[in-house]
Coordinates of C-alpha atoms and ligand atoms in Angstrom, one line a residue:
X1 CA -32.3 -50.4 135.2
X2 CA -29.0 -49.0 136.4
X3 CA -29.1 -45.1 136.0
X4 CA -25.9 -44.5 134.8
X5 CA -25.1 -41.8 136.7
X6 CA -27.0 -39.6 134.7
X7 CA -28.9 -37.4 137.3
X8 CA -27.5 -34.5 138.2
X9 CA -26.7 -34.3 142.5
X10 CA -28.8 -31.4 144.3
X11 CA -26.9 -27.8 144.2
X12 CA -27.6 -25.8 147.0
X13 CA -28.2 -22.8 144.9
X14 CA -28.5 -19.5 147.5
X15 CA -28.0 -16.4 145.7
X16 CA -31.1 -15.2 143.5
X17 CA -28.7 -12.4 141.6
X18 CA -26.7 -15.5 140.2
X19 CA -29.9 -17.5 138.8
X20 CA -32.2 -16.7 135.2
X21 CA -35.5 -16.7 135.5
X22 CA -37.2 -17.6 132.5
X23 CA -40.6 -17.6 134.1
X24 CA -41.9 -15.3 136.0
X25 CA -42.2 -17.1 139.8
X26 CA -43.6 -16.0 143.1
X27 CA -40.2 -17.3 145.3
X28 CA -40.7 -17.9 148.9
X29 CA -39.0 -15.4 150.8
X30 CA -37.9 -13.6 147.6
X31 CA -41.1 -12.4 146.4
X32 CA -42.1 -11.9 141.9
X33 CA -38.8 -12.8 140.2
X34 CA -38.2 -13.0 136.5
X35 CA -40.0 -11.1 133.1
X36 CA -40.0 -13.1 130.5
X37 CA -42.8 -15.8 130.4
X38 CA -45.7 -15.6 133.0
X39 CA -47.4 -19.2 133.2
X40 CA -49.2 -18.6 136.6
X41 CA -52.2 -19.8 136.9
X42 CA -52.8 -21.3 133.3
X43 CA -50.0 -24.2 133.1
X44 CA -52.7 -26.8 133.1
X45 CA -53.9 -25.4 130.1
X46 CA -50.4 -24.9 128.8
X47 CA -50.1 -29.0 129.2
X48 CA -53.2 -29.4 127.1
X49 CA -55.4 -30.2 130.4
X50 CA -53.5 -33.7 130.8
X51 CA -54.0 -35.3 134.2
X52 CA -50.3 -36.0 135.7
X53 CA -50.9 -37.6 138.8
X54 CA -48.4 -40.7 139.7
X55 CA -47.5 -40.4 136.3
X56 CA -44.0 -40.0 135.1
X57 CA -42.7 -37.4 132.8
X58 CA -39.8 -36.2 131.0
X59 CA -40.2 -32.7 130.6
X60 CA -37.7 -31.8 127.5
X61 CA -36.3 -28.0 127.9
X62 CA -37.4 -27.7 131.4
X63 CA -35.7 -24.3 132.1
X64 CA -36.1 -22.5 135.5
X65 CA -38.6 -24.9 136.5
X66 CA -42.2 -23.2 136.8
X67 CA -43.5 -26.3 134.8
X68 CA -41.7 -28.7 136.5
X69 CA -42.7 -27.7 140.2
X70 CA -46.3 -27.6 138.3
X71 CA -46.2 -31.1 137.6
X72 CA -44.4 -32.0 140.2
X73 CA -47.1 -30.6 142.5
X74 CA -49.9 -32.0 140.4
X75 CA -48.3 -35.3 141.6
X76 CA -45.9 -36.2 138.9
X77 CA -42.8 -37.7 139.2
X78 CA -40.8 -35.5 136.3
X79 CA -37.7 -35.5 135.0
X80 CA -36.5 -32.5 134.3
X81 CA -34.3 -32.0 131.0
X82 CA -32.0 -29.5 129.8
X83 CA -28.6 -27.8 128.6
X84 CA -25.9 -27.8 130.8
X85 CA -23.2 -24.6 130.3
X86 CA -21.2 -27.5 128.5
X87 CA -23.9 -28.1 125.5
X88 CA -23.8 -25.5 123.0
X89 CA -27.2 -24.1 121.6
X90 CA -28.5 -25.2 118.2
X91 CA -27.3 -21.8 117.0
X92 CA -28.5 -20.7 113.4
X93 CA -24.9 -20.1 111.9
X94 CA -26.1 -16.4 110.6
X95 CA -22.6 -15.3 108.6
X96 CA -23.7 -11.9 109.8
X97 CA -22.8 -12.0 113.4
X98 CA -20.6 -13.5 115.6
X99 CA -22.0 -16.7 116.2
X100 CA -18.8 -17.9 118.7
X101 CA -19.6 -14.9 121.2
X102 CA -23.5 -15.8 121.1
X103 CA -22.3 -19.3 121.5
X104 CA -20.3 -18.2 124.8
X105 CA -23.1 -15.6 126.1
X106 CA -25.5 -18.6 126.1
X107 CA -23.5 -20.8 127.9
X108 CA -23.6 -18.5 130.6
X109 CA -27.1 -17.6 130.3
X110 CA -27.5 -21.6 130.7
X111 CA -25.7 -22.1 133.7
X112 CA -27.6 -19.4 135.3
X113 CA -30.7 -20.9 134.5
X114 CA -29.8 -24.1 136.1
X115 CA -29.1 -22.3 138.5
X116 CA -32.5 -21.1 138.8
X117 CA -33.9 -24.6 138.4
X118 CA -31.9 -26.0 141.3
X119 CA -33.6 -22.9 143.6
X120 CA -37.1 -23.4 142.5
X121 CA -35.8 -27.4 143.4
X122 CA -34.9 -26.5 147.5
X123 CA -37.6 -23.8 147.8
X124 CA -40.5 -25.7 146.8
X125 CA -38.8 -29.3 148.0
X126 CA -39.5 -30.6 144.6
X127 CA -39.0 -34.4 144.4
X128 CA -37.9 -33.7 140.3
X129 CA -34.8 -34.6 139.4
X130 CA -32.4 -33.3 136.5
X131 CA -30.2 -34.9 134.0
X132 CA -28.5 -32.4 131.2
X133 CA -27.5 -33.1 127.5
X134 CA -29.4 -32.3 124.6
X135 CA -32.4 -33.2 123.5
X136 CA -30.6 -34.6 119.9
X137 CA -29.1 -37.5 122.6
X138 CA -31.7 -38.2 125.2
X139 CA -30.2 -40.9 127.0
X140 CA -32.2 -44.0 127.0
X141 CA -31.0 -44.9 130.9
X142 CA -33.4 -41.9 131.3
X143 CA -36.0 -45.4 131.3
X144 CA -39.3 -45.1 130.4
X145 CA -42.0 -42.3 131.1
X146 CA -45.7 -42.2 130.4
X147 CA -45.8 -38.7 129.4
X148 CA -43.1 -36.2 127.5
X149 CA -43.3 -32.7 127.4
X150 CA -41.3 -30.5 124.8
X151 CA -42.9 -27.1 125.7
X152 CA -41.4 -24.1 124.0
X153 CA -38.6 -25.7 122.7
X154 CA -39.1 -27.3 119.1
X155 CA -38.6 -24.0 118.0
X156 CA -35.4 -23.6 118.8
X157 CA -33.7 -27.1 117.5
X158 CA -32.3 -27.8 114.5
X159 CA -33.9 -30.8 114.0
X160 CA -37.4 -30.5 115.9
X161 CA -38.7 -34.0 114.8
X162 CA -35.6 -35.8 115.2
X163 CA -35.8 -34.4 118.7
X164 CA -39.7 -35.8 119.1
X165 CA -38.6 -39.1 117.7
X166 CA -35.9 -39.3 121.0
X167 CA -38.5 -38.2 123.2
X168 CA -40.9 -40.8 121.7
X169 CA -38.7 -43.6 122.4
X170 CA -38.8 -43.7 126.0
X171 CA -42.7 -42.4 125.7
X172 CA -45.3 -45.1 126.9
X173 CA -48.5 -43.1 126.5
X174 CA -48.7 -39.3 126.0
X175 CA -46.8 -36.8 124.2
X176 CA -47.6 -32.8 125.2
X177 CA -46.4 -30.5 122.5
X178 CA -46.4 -26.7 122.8
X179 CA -45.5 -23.9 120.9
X180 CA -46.3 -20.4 120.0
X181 CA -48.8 -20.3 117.3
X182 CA -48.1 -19.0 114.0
X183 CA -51.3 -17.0 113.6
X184 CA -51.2 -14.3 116.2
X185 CA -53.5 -11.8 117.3
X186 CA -52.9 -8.0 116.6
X187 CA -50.5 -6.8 119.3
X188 CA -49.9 -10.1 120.9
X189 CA -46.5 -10.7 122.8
X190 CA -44.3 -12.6 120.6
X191 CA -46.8 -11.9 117.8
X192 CA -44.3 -8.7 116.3
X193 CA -40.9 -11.0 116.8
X194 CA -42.2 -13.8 114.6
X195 CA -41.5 -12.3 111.1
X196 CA -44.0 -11.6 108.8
X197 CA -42.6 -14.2 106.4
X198 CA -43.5 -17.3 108.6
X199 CA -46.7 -15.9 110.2
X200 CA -48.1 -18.9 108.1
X201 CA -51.1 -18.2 106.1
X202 CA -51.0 -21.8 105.2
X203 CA -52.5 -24.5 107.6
X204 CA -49.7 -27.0 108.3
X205 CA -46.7 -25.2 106.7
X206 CA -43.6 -25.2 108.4
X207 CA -41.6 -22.3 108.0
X208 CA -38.0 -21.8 108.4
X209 CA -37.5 -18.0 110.8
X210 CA -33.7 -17.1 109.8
X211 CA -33.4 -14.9 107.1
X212 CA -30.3 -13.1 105.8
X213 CA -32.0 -9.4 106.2
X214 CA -32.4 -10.4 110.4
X215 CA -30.5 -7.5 112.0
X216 CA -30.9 -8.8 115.3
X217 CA -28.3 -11.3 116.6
X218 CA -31.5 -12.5 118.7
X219 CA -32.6 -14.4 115.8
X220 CA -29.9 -17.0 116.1
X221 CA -32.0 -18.8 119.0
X222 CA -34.6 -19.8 116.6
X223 CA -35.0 -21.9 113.7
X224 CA -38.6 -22.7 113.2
X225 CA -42.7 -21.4 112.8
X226 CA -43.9 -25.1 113.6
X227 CA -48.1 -25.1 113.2
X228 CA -50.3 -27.4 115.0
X229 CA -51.1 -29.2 112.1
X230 CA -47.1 -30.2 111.4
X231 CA -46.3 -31.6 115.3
X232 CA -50.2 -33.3 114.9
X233 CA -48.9 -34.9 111.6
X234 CA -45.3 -35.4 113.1
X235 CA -47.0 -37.5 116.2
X236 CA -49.3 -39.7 114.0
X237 CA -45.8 -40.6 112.3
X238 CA -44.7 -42.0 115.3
X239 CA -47.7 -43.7 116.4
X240 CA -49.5 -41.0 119.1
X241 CA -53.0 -40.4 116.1
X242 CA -55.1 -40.4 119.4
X243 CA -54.5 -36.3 119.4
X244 CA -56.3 -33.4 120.7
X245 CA -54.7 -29.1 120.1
X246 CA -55.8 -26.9 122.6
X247 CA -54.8 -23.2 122.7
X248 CA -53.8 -21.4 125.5
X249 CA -52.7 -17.4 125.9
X250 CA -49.5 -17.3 127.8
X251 CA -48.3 -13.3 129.2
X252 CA -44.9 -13.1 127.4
X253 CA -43.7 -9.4 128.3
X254 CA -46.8 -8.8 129.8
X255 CA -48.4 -9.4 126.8
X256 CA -50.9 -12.1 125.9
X257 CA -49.5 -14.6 123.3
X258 CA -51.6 -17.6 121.9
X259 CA -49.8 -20.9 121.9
X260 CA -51.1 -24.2 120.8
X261 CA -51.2 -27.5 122.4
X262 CA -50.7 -30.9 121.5
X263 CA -51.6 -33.9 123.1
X264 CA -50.7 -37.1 121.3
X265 CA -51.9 -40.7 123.1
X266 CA -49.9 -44.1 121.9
X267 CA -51.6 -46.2 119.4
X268 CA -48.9 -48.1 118.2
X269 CA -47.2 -49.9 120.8
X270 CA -43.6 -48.9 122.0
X271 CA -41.0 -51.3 120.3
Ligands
LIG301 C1 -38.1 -21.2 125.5 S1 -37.5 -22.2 126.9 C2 -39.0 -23.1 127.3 C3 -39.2 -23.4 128.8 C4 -40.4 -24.2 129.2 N1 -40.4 -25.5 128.5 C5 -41.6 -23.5 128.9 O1 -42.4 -23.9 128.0 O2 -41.9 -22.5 129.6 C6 -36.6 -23.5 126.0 C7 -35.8 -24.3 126.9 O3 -35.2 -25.4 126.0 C8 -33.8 -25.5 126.4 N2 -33.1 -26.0 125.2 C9 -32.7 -25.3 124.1 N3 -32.1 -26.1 123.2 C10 -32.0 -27.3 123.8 C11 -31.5 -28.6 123.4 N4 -30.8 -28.7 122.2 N5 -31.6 -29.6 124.2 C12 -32.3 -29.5 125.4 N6 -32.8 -28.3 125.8 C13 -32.7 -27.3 125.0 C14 -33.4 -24.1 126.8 O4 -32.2 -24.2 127.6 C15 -34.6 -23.7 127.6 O5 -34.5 -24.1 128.9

């Protein structure tokens, strides 16, 4: 199938002080870079235990890459996907703040996390290759995968399922969900930024996180509390009902936050 020129060509990315790290990553010659998520040692669990090996995978939201050299070094043959500086951010449009500036700040915060991505590419020689858009137009010369992966990143689109659906398309076997779970220990690390309207005492509810009283302009990255139960009913809809949901404990901040796991196999053939 001809490509169309959809894959992004290698960046020889050199300077560390220009790149985002979302994850935390031990860098070869740089040493512990990065603060915000630290998947070390527990991304297998984070992928719901799937075996990747000579499998291909789209990885939806793929970020600075710590999942993507996992996979890739499990043996997967991944396709990293993400938001180029020319994609805006499903922003929530919060009347309140200035959504245009947050708009522009993340477009920078973007570019430096590709930039990130394309070091974690040359300094582990990851075989992974990139294509940017958004995950609202995956583009179907992408081909198909056997696995998809939308880790972390449901939670911030404005249409979640419409996003799944896109993956699903190109999906011949396995769909990996993950997200942080609604119901979260005392003190855990995202537990005190979900807001104690959508920690969800209701099994399957979706709730919707802006709310008019938000003060911080943070809360324009996110749109949803999305339970296990919802992505579990979401990937029956579109023929994965062979599911299992896992829970992992992922350090964000140095703190321990549980997130779920869903693995959805195809029972309904691709059309
Ligand atoms: C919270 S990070 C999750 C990173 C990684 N998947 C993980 O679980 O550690 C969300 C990622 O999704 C990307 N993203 C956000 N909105 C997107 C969209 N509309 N289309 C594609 N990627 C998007 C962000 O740029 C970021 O890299």
């Amino acid at each position: 199938m001809d490509d169309g020129g959809i894959y992004e060509a290698p960046r020889q990315v050199e300077d560390v002080g220009d790149c985002h790290f979302y994850h935390v990553m031990d860098l070869p010659g740089f040493g512990v870079v990065g603060g915000e998520w630290d998947l070390r040692g527990r991304e297998h669990a984070y992928l719901g235990g799937e075996p990747l090996r000579g499998r291909r995978v789209l990885e939806l939201g793929t970020a600075s890459g710590a999942l993507c050299r996992f996979m890739d070094e499990q043996g997967a043959e991944v396709v990293g996907f993400d938001l180029s500086p020319e994609h805006s951010w499903d922003m929530v449009p919060f009347a309140k703040f200035d959504v245009d500036a947050l708009i522009a700040s993340s477009r920078e915060h973007i570019r430096r996390l590709n930039n990130a991505w394309w070091l974690v590419h040359r300094l582990f020689n990851l075989r992974a290759r990139l294509v940017h858009g958004t995950a609202h137009h995956i583009p179907a010369e992408i081909g198909p995968v056997d696995v998809s992966t939308a880790c972390a990143i449901l939670l911030h689109l404005r249409d979640p399922f419409g996003a799944l659906a896109n993956a699903a398309r190109l999906t011949r076997e396995t769909m990996i969900v993950a997200d942080v779970h609604p119901e979260q220990p005392e003190g855990a690390g995202l537990g005190s930024a979900v807001p104690r309207h959508a920690r969800s005492p209701i099994p399957g509810a979706v709730y919707l996180l802006p709310n008019p009283v938000c003060e911080d302009p943070a809360g324009a990255f996110a749109w949803w509390s999305l339970p296990p139960e919802a992505i579990g009913q979401f990937l029956g809809v579109l023929g994965f009902e062979d599911q299992s949901v896992t829970d992992s404990f992922q350090i964000f901040q140095g703190k321990p936050t549980r997130m779920y796991t869903v693995v959805g196999r195809r029972t309904r053939p691709l059309r």
